[in-house]
């Protein structure tokens, strides 16, 4: 049974939709804390190199597979080669793991919006505020439920279009506001040291872990290695250029991540103690920005405006994640939409609550040395996604052959400018790097080998 596929209206429509799914907490929340943690400039450099090589080749391959077959990931791999259907299933696992903890963070964002909007942003600027909040039981779970509840209601009633319209207006405003916030942060004492840390690579900070973190972040942020771009490709019109669309999405996604870093990392040096904050990890944005807003004129208002826009960026991502997971369930178990929604909702609650409690009462429970949230983040970004990416490269490079993708890119008379780069990355560069990184990082996670 072949579904009739709708099409995006033209190239801009495609880019906007794909970029809308790409831009989310990955850019604003995750990228800055990884950059801070993994040596600043060196992380940025590695990320950029990977984006124009790995990111470019993989996104081109995924969109082409989708457009060529007109199918979503599971079916697309199976149609191209029966034996490779499992890659589709493996990639379908990623959004299932990501969505619950994504919603926990979404809950934190919602809470911070509420705090600033209700005039209590000053309280949020104290150094123990965030820790006090996430380590509770009821509060963070309540906000998590609120966030996922809103997402689920929208998916249940199929009213995504309305949210998309709101977020299309808010996203450009978020970019402009972020520029102002970054500019303000850069005028503060000490911020220049932060800027230097962020953009000047220090090669002594380089390690295999930097590459692994940057690679996982690249996949996460550009929604790669999880079947999403295959699905998007299946809706793309034949006369749109894949190559230039990929370039635009990459520039857009990376630009927003860079800007978020520019706002947060110099602020670390301006308002706080870099020694301590650079290592913060997942809580970084929530600890640094309130202090910056406190120091700013009308900071209460700026903070509320900022967090509501981040909320919408997160919401559009969680909607499209939930949409993806629901359709996987519908296809796989032949359930109807409502039943799939209920099942997905239950899974999110089941995996999301431990992710929330792991910051407090369950912080003593560790899986290979990590709390639940970090574990879900690690297993998806640093294990499954690299494996899916590796298998995709092997499949495209050696089973399907790169020429099949090249033909798809060239449909309607487009020339494939980066063909040579594409081939080398897919066949040699990416697979070799991924294998090396995977082995060392898994050994490291299990404590067999210290990086
Ligand atoms: N890329 C999104 C972000 O940066 C997160 C994400 C991962 C996502 N997978 C997705 C969004 C699937 C939509 C659909 O936050």
Short mmCIF file of C-alpha atoms and ligand atoms in Angstrom, two decimals:
data_model
loop_
_atom_site.label_atom_id
_atom_site.label_comp_id
_atom_site.label_asym_id
_atom_site.label_seq_id
_atom_site.Cartn_x
_atom_site.Cartn_y
_atom_site.Cartn_z
CA UNK A 1 0.00 0.00 0.00
CA UNK A 2 1.73 3.12 -1.22
CA UNK A 3 0.69 6.37 0.39
CA UNK A 4 0.32 9.39 -1.80
CA UNK A 5 3.05 11.76 -0.74
CA UNK A 6 2.49 15.45 -0.48
CA UNK A 7 5.30 17.75 -1.54
CA UNK A 8 6.93 20.73 0.02
CA UNK A 9 6.17 23.80 -2.00
CA UNK A 10 9.48 24.53 -3.62
CA UNK A 11 12.99 24.73 -2.31
CA UNK A 12 12.43 27.36 0.36
CA UNK A 13 9.57 25.31 1.78
CA UNK A 14 11.81 22.31 2.05
CA UNK A 15 14.69 24.20 3.62
CA UNK A 16 12.40 25.89 6.13
CA UNK A 17 10.82 22.58 7.17
CA UNK A 18 14.11 20.71 7.47
CA UNK A 19 15.78 23.62 9.25
CA UNK A 20 12.79 23.91 11.56
CA UNK A 21 13.30 20.33 12.65
CA UNK A 22 17.05 20.80 12.90
CA UNK A 23 16.97 23.92 15.07
CA UNK A 24 16.04 23.17 18.63
CA UNK A 25 17.54 22.48 22.02
CA UNK A 26 20.46 20.84 20.24
CA UNK A 27 21.64 24.22 19.01
CA UNK A 28 20.76 26.39 21.97
CA UNK A 29 21.18 24.11 24.97
CA UNK A 30 23.48 21.28 23.90
CA UNK A 31 26.05 22.87 21.59
CA UNK A 32 27.23 25.60 24.01
CA UNK A 33 27.79 23.26 26.96
CA UNK A 34 29.71 20.77 24.84
CA UNK A 35 31.84 23.55 23.38
CA UNK A 36 32.52 24.83 26.90
CA UNK A 37 33.36 21.38 28.19
CA UNK A 38 35.52 20.19 25.30
CA UNK A 39 37.98 23.02 25.03
CA UNK A 40 36.12 25.85 23.27
CA UNK A 41 37.85 26.77 20.02
CA UNK A 42 39.14 23.29 19.34
CA UNK A 43 35.61 21.86 19.66
CA UNK A 44 34.28 24.56 17.35
CA UNK A 45 36.97 23.80 14.77
CA UNK A 46 36.41 20.04 14.87
CA UNK A 47 32.66 20.61 14.65
CA UNK A 48 32.99 22.85 11.59
CA UNK A 49 35.31 20.40 9.83
CA UNK A 50 32.91 17.55 10.52
CA UNK A 51 29.91 19.61 9.41
CA UNK A 52 31.31 20.33 5.95
CA UNK A 53 32.54 16.75 5.45
CA UNK A 54 30.48 14.16 7.43
CA UNK A 55 27.43 16.33 7.87
CA UNK A 56 27.32 17.32 4.22
CA UNK A 57 27.84 13.79 2.88
CA UNK A 58 25.46 12.09 5.28
CA UNK A 59 22.66 14.59 4.87
CA UNK A 60 23.02 14.42 1.08
CA UNK A 61 22.87 10.62 1.22
CA UNK A 62 19.85 10.52 3.54
CA UNK A 63 17.79 13.09 1.64
CA UNK A 64 18.63 11.33 -1.64
CA UNK A 65 17.61 7.93 -0.28
CA UNK A 66 14.30 9.41 0.83
CA UNK A 67 13.58 11.21 -2.41
CA UNK A 68 14.68 8.28 -4.55
CA UNK A 69 12.41 5.79 -2.77
CA UNK A 70 9.63 8.13 -1.66
CA UNK A 71 9.57 6.22 1.63
CA UNK A 72 10.47 6.70 5.29
CA UNK A 73 13.62 5.13 6.73
CA UNK A 74 12.48 1.61 7.61
CA UNK A 75 10.76 1.01 4.26
CA UNK A 76 13.38 2.90 2.26
CA UNK A 77 16.30 0.70 3.33
CA UNK A 78 14.21 -2.42 2.80
CA UNK A 79 13.17 -1.35 -0.65
CA UNK A 80 16.75 -0.66 -1.72
CA UNK A 81 18.04 -3.94 -0.30
CA UNK A 82 16.07 -6.47 1.76
CA UNK A 83 19.01 -7.35 4.00
CA UNK A 84 19.57 -3.73 5.02
CA UNK A 85 16.13 -3.09 6.47
CA UNK A 86 17.59 -3.39 9.97
CA UNK A 87 19.42 -0.08 9.55
CA UNK A 88 16.02 1.55 9.22
CA UNK A 89 14.86 -0.06 12.46
CA UNK A 90 18.02 0.86 14.28
CA UNK A 91 17.67 4.48 13.20
CA UNK A 92 14.03 4.44 14.34
CA UNK A 93 15.23 3.67 17.85
CA UNK A 94 17.00 7.01 18.17
CA UNK A 95 14.00 9.34 18.31
CA UNK A 96 12.37 6.94 20.81
CA UNK A 97 15.34 7.33 23.15
CA UNK A 98 15.83 11.05 22.58
CA UNK A 99 12.24 12.25 22.98
CA UNK A 100 11.79 11.45 26.70
CA UNK A 101 14.88 13.26 27.90
CA UNK A 102 14.39 16.03 25.34
CA UNK A 103 11.06 16.64 27.07
CA UNK A 104 12.71 16.77 30.48
CA UNK A 105 14.93 19.59 29.24
CA UNK A 106 11.87 21.11 27.54
CA UNK A 107 10.28 21.13 30.99
CA UNK A 108 13.25 23.03 32.44
CA UNK A 109 12.90 25.63 29.68
CA UNK A 110 9.18 25.98 30.39
CA UNK A 111 9.88 26.45 34.08
CA UNK A 112 12.48 29.14 33.38
CA UNK A 113 10.07 30.97 31.12
CA UNK A 114 7.53 30.87 33.94
CA UNK A 115 10.01 32.13 36.50
CA UNK A 116 11.03 35.10 34.36
CA UNK A 117 7.49 35.88 33.20
CA UNK A 118 6.20 35.89 36.77
CA UNK A 119 8.86 38.35 37.83
CA UNK A 120 11.07 36.04 39.83
CA UNK A 121 13.97 35.85 37.44
CA UNK A 122 16.24 37.38 40.05
CA UNK A 123 15.86 34.29 42.20
CA UNK A 124 16.92 32.14 39.24
CA UNK A 125 20.24 33.99 39.10
CA UNK A 126 21.45 32.66 42.44
CA UNK A 127 24.02 29.94 42.04
CA UNK A 128 22.14 27.19 43.85
CA UNK A 129 18.78 27.85 42.21
CA UNK A 130 19.07 25.39 39.34
CA UNK A 131 20.46 22.58 41.48
CA UNK A 132 17.70 23.19 44.00
CA UNK A 133 15.09 22.96 41.27
CA UNK A 134 16.21 19.85 39.38
CA UNK A 135 16.99 17.83 42.47
CA UNK A 136 13.38 17.99 43.66
CA UNK A 137 10.88 15.28 42.81
CA UNK A 138 7.58 16.98 41.99
CA UNK A 139 8.66 20.27 40.40
CA UNK A 140 10.80 19.07 37.50
CA UNK A 141 8.49 16.11 36.82
CA UNK A 142 5.54 18.49 36.81
CA UNK A 143 7.19 20.75 34.24
CA UNK A 144 8.24 17.73 32.20
CA UNK A 145 4.63 16.53 32.19
CA UNK A 146 3.44 19.99 31.18
CA UNK A 147 5.87 20.09 28.28
CA UNK A 148 5.14 16.61 26.99
CA UNK A 149 1.42 17.14 27.64
CA UNK A 150 1.39 20.19 25.36
CA UNK A 151 3.35 18.24 22.74
CA UNK A 152 1.02 15.26 22.96
CA UNK A 153 -2.16 17.34 22.72
CA UNK A 154 -0.85 19.01 19.58
CA UNK A 155 0.13 15.69 18.01
CA UNK A 156 -3.13 14.03 19.09
CA UNK A 157 -5.29 16.69 17.48
CA UNK A 158 -2.96 17.08 14.52
CA UNK A 159 -2.71 20.86 14.89
CA UNK A 160 1.02 21.19 14.18
CA UNK A 161 0.40 23.77 11.48
CA UNK A 162 -0.62 26.40 14.00
CA UNK A 163 2.49 25.90 16.11
CA UNK A 164 4.65 25.97 13.01
CA UNK A 165 3.17 29.29 12.01
CA UNK A 166 3.86 30.81 15.42
CA UNK A 167 7.36 29.45 15.48
CA UNK A 168 8.14 30.72 11.98
CA UNK A 169 7.52 34.21 13.30
CA UNK A 170 9.35 33.64 16.57
CA UNK A 171 12.51 32.00 15.21
CA UNK A 172 13.80 35.05 13.33
CA UNK A 173 13.04 37.10 16.45
CA UNK A 174 15.00 34.58 18.53
CA UNK A 175 17.99 35.00 16.21
CA UNK A 176 17.87 38.78 16.50
CA UNK A 177 17.36 38.70 20.27
CA UNK A 178 20.26 36.27 20.63
CA UNK A 179 22.46 38.66 18.68
CA UNK A 180 21.58 41.44 21.09
CA UNK A 181 22.18 39.24 24.12
CA UNK A 182 25.52 38.08 22.70
CA UNK A 183 26.52 41.65 21.89
CA UNK A 184 25.61 42.75 25.39
CA UNK A 185 27.52 39.88 26.97
CA UNK A 186 30.59 40.77 24.94
CA UNK A 187 30.66 44.30 26.37
CA UNK A 188 31.08 42.96 29.90
CA UNK A 189 34.38 42.70 31.77
CA UNK A 190 36.10 39.41 31.19
CA UNK A 191 33.93 38.46 28.22
CA UNK A 192 36.83 38.84 25.80
CA UNK A 193 38.64 35.97 27.51
CA UNK A 194 35.52 33.92 26.93
CA UNK A 195 35.39 34.91 23.29
CA UNK A 196 39.02 33.89 22.88
CA UNK A 197 38.35 30.57 24.58
CA UNK A 198 35.41 29.99 22.26
CA UNK A 199 36.91 30.83 18.90
CA UNK A 200 40.66 30.32 19.16
CA UNK A 201 41.53 26.62 18.98
CA UNK A 202 43.89 25.38 21.64
CA UNK A 203 45.33 22.15 20.32
CA UNK A 204 46.37 20.94 23.74
CA UNK A 205 42.66 20.42 24.48
CA UNK A 206 42.29 18.03 21.57
CA UNK A 207 41.43 14.37 22.19
CA UNK A 208 39.42 11.54 20.66
CA UNK A 209 36.63 12.56 23.01
CA UNK A 210 36.44 15.98 21.37
CA UNK A 211 35.83 14.31 18.01
CA UNK A 212 33.24 11.91 19.43
CA UNK A 213 31.39 14.70 21.20
CA UNK A 214 31.45 16.89 18.11
CA UNK A 215 30.28 14.04 15.89
CA UNK A 216 27.40 13.09 18.18
CA UNK A 217 26.41 16.74 18.41
CA UNK A 218 26.49 17.07 14.63
CA UNK A 219 24.12 14.13 14.19
CA UNK A 220 21.85 15.32 16.97
CA UNK A 221 21.66 18.90 15.82
CA UNK A 222 21.16 18.17 12.13
CA UNK A 223 18.76 15.30 12.88
CA UNK A 224 21.05 12.84 11.05
CA UNK A 225 21.45 9.10 11.53
CA UNK A 226 17.91 8.73 12.85
CA UNK A 227 15.88 8.40 9.69
CA UNK A 228 14.43 11.91 9.88
CA UNK A 229 16.17 13.32 6.83
CA UNK A 230 15.15 10.25 4.80
CA UNK A 231 11.53 11.02 5.60
CA UNK A 232 12.02 14.69 4.75
CA UNK A 233 13.68 13.71 1.48
CA UNK A 234 10.69 11.58 0.58
CA UNK A 235 8.59 14.74 0.53
CA UNK A 236 11.05 16.75 -1.53
CA UNK A 237 10.29 17.68 -5.12
CA UNK A 238 12.48 16.28 -7.88
CA UNK A 239 13.33 19.67 -9.34
CA UNK A 240 14.77 21.05 -6.08
CA UNK A 241 18.53 20.92 -5.69
CA UNK A 242 19.54 18.56 -2.91
CA UNK A 243 23.07 19.88 -2.76
CA UNK A 244 22.19 23.51 -2.29
CA UNK A 245 19.39 22.66 0.16
CA UNK A 246 21.87 20.72 2.29
CA UNK A 247 24.26 23.68 2.26
CA UNK A 248 21.53 26.05 3.36
CA UNK A 249 20.33 23.80 6.19
CA UNK A 250 23.89 23.34 7.39
CA UNK A 251 24.67 27.03 7.39
CA UNK A 252 21.42 27.83 9.17
CA UNK A 253 21.78 25.14 11.82
CA UNK A 254 25.46 25.81 12.49
CA UNK A 255 24.88 29.56 12.51
CA UNK A 256 22.31 29.30 15.30
CA UNK A 257 24.48 26.94 17.33
CA UNK A 258 27.44 29.31 16.95
CA UNK A 259 25.32 32.23 18.05
CA UNK A 260 24.10 30.36 21.13
CA UNK A 261 27.72 29.69 22.05
CA UNK A 262 28.55 33.33 21.51
CA UNK A 263 25.86 34.25 23.98
CA UNK A 264 26.71 31.70 26.64
CA UNK A 265 30.47 31.11 26.64
CA UNK A 266 31.65 34.71 26.95
CA UNK A 267 29.02 35.13 29.68
CA UNK A 268 30.64 32.33 31.64
CA UNK A 269 33.74 34.47 31.92
CA UNK A 270 31.81 37.69 32.51
CA UNK A 271 29.34 36.70 35.22
CA UNK A 272 30.70 33.56 36.79
CA UNK A 273 33.64 31.42 37.64
CA UNK A 274 35.00 29.76 34.46
CA UNK A 275 36.87 27.08 36.41
CA UNK A 276 33.61 25.78 37.68
CA UNK A 277 31.13 26.65 34.93
CA UNK A 278 32.98 25.30 31.90
CA UNK A 279 32.51 21.81 33.29
CA UNK A 280 28.83 22.24 34.09
CA UNK A 281 27.39 20.20 31.25
CA UNK A 282 23.62 20.00 30.81
CA UNK A 283 22.85 22.73 33.36
CA UNK A 284 25.11 25.38 31.80
CA UNK A 285 22.50 27.45 29.97
CA UNK A 286 20.22 27.50 33.01
CA UNK A 287 22.98 28.60 35.35
CA UNK A 288 24.71 31.22 33.22
CA UNK A 289 21.96 33.07 31.38
CA UNK A 290 19.90 34.10 34.44
CA UNK A 291 23.03 35.74 35.87
CA UNK A 292 23.55 37.58 32.62
CA UNK A 293 19.91 38.69 32.52
CA UNK A 294 20.22 39.92 36.07
CA UNK A 295 23.13 42.13 35.06
CA UNK A 296 21.26 43.53 32.07
CA UNK A 297 18.81 46.44 31.90
CA UNK A 298 15.26 45.01 31.55
CA UNK A 299 16.80 41.58 32.06
CA UNK A 300 13.61 40.20 33.53
CA UNK A 301 11.80 40.95 30.29
CA UNK A 302 14.68 39.84 28.05
CA UNK A 303 14.83 36.57 29.98
CA UNK A 304 11.12 35.89 29.60
CA UNK A 305 11.27 36.70 25.88
CA UNK A 306 14.32 34.49 25.43
CA UNK A 307 12.91 31.47 27.22
CA UNK A 308 9.52 31.60 25.50
CA UNK A 309 11.28 31.48 22.13
CA UNK A 310 13.51 28.63 23.20
CA UNK A 311 10.33 26.95 24.38
CA UNK A 312 8.87 27.21 20.88
CA UNK A 313 12.08 25.97 19.27
CA UNK A 314 11.97 22.97 21.63
CA UNK A 315 8.27 22.43 21.08
CA UNK A 316 8.51 22.26 17.28
CA UNK A 317 11.29 19.69 17.69
CA UNK A 318 9.41 17.63 20.26
CA UNK A 319 6.30 17.68 18.07
CA UNK A 320 8.21 16.44 15.07
CA UNK A 321 10.02 13.85 17.22
CA UNK A 322 6.73 12.59 18.63
CA UNK A 323 5.16 12.65 15.17
CA UNK A 324 8.06 10.50 13.96
CA UNK A 325 7.77 7.99 16.78
CA UNK A 326 3.98 7.79 16.41
CA UNK A 327 4.27 7.05 12.70
CA UNK A 328 6.92 4.39 13.38
CA UNK A 329 4.43 2.69 15.73
CA UNK A 330 1.60 3.02 13.24
CA UNK A 331 3.67 1.46 10.47
CA UNK A 332 5.21 -1.23 12.60
CA UNK A 333 2.23 -2.46 14.63
CA UNK A 334 -0.54 -1.30 12.29
CA UNK A 335 -2.13 0.58 15.17
CA UNK A 336 -4.26 3.63 14.57
CA UNK A 337 -3.02 7.08 15.36
CA UNK A 338 -4.71 7.47 18.73
CA UNK A 339 -3.48 4.15 20.07
CA UNK A 340 0.05 4.89 18.86
CA UNK A 341 -0.11 8.29 20.54
CA UNK A 342 -1.09 6.69 23.84
CA UNK A 343 1.68 4.08 23.62
CA UNK A 344 4.29 6.70 22.76
CA UNK A 345 3.07 8.92 25.57
CA UNK A 346 3.45 6.04 28.02
CA UNK A 347 7.01 5.34 26.86
CA UNK A 348 7.96 8.99 27.20
CA UNK A 349 6.67 9.06 30.76
CA UNK A 350 8.38 5.79 31.59
CA UNK A 351 11.79 6.91 30.32
CA UNK A 352 11.40 10.60 31.13
CA UNK A 353 10.70 10.26 34.86
CA UNK A 354 13.95 8.41 35.62
CA UNK A 355 15.80 11.03 33.53
CA UNK A 356 14.32 13.71 35.75
CA UNK A 357 14.84 11.90 39.05
CA UNK A 358 18.44 11.14 38.13
CA UNK A 359 19.26 14.75 39.05
CA UNK A 360 18.01 14.29 42.57
CA UNK A 361 16.76 11.32 44.57
CA UNK A 362 18.02 8.81 42.01
CA UNK A 363 21.36 10.47 41.44
CA UNK A 364 22.98 7.51 43.17
CA UNK A 365 21.79 5.11 40.47
CA UNK A 366 24.37 4.92 37.73
CA UNK A 367 24.44 3.05 34.44
CA UNK A 368 28.04 2.66 33.28
CA UNK A 369 28.84 5.60 35.52
CA UNK A 370 26.09 7.89 34.23
CA UNK A 371 22.76 9.15 35.55
CA UNK A 372 19.72 8.23 33.42
CA UNK A 373 19.63 11.41 31.35
CA UNK A 374 23.33 11.29 30.50
CA UNK A 375 23.02 7.59 29.73
CA UNK A 376 20.16 8.08 27.26
CA UNK A 377 22.07 10.96 25.73
CA UNK A 378 25.22 8.86 25.48
CA UNK A 379 23.64 5.70 24.11
CA UNK A 380 21.80 7.58 21.36
CA UNK A 381 24.35 10.22 20.37
CA UNK A 382 27.59 8.39 20.98
CA UNK A 383 26.64 4.80 20.21
CA UNK A 384 23.54 4.20 18.08
CA UNK A 385 23.83 7.25 15.85
CA UNK A 386 27.49 6.64 14.96
CA UNK A 387 26.60 3.00 14.20
CA UNK A 388 23.67 4.04 11.99
CA UNK A 389 25.92 6.59 10.27
CA UNK A 390 28.60 3.96 9.73
CA UNK A 391 26.13 1.46 8.30
CA UNK A 392 24.62 4.14 6.08
CA UNK A 393 28.08 4.96 4.70
CA UNK A 394 28.89 1.31 4.05
CA UNK A 395 25.49 0.75 2.48
CA UNK A 396 25.71 3.80 0.24
CA UNK A 397 29.40 3.39 -0.58
CA UNK A 398 29.60 -0.33 -1.22
CA UNK A 399 26.13 -1.87 -1.62
CA UNK A 400 24.03 0.78 -3.31
CA UNK A 401 27.15 2.50 -4.70
CA UNK A 402 27.66 6.25 -4.51
CA UNK A 403 26.60 6.65 -8.15
CA UNK A 404 22.97 5.95 -7.19
CA UNK A 405 23.01 8.94 -4.83
CA UNK A 406 24.91 11.04 -7.34
CA UNK A 407 22.21 10.40 -9.94
CA UNK A 408 19.53 11.46 -7.49
CA UNK A 409 21.42 14.67 -6.72
CA UNK A 410 21.72 15.37 -10.45
CA UNK A 411 18.07 14.79 -11.32
CA UNK A 412 16.57 17.74 -13.22
CA UNK A 413 19.93 18.84 -14.55
CA UNK A 414 21.59 19.94 -11.29
CA UNK A 415 25.34 19.45 -11.24
CA UNK A 416 26.89 17.79 -8.17
CA UNK A 417 29.68 20.20 -7.29
CA UNK A 418 31.11 18.36 -4.32
CA UNK A 419 30.93 14.91 -5.87
CA UNK A 420 34.58 14.07 -5.16
CA UNK A 421 34.29 15.12 -1.53
CA UNK A 422 31.05 13.16 -1.19
CA UNK A 423 32.63 9.94 -2.48
CA UNK A 424 35.76 10.15 -0.38
CA UNK A 425 33.83 10.95 2.81
CA UNK A 426 31.22 8.21 2.36
CA UNK A 427 33.59 5.45 1.27
CA UNK A 428 36.71 6.10 3.33
CA UNK A 429 36.91 9.10 5.62
CA UNK A 430 33.67 8.70 7.55
CA UNK A 431 33.70 4.91 8.02
CA UNK A 432 37.31 4.82 9.18
CA UNK A 433 36.88 7.72 11.59
CA UNK A 434 33.65 6.36 13.02
CA UNK A 435 35.10 2.90 13.65
CA UNK A 436 38.15 4.32 15.41
CA UNK A 437 36.08 6.68 17.51
CA UNK A 438 33.46 4.09 18.42
CA UNK A 439 35.97 1.55 19.61
CA UNK A 440 37.92 3.97 21.75
CA UNK A 441 34.82 5.56 23.24
CA UNK A 442 33.08 2.32 24.13
CA UNK A 443 36.26 1.02 25.75
CA UNK A 444 36.45 4.30 27.61
CA UNK A 445 32.82 4.19 28.78
CA UNK A 446 33.34 0.74 30.25
CA UNK A 447 36.55 1.88 31.85
CA UNK A 448 38.71 -0.59 29.92
CA UNK A 449 40.79 2.10 28.36
CA UNK A 450 41.27 5.67 29.53
CA UNK A 451 41.28 8.36 26.90
N1 LIG B 1 17.83 18.49 15.86
C1 LIG B 1 17.00 18.84 16.97
C2 LIG B 1 17.69 19.88 17.82
O1 LIG B 1 18.72 20.38 17.49
C3 LIG B 1 16.68 17.67 17.83
C4 LIG B 1 16.15 16.52 17.09
C5 LIG B 1 16.69 15.31 17.07
C6 LIG B 1 14.98 16.47 16.31
N2 LIG B 1 15.94 14.51 16.30
C7 LIG B 1 14.90 15.18 15.83
C8 LIG B 1 14.02 17.40 15.97
C9 LIG B 1 13.85 14.78 15.03
C10 LIG B 1 12.97 17.02 15.16
C11 LIG B 1 12.91 15.73 14.67
O2 LIG B 1 17.23 20.19 18.87
#
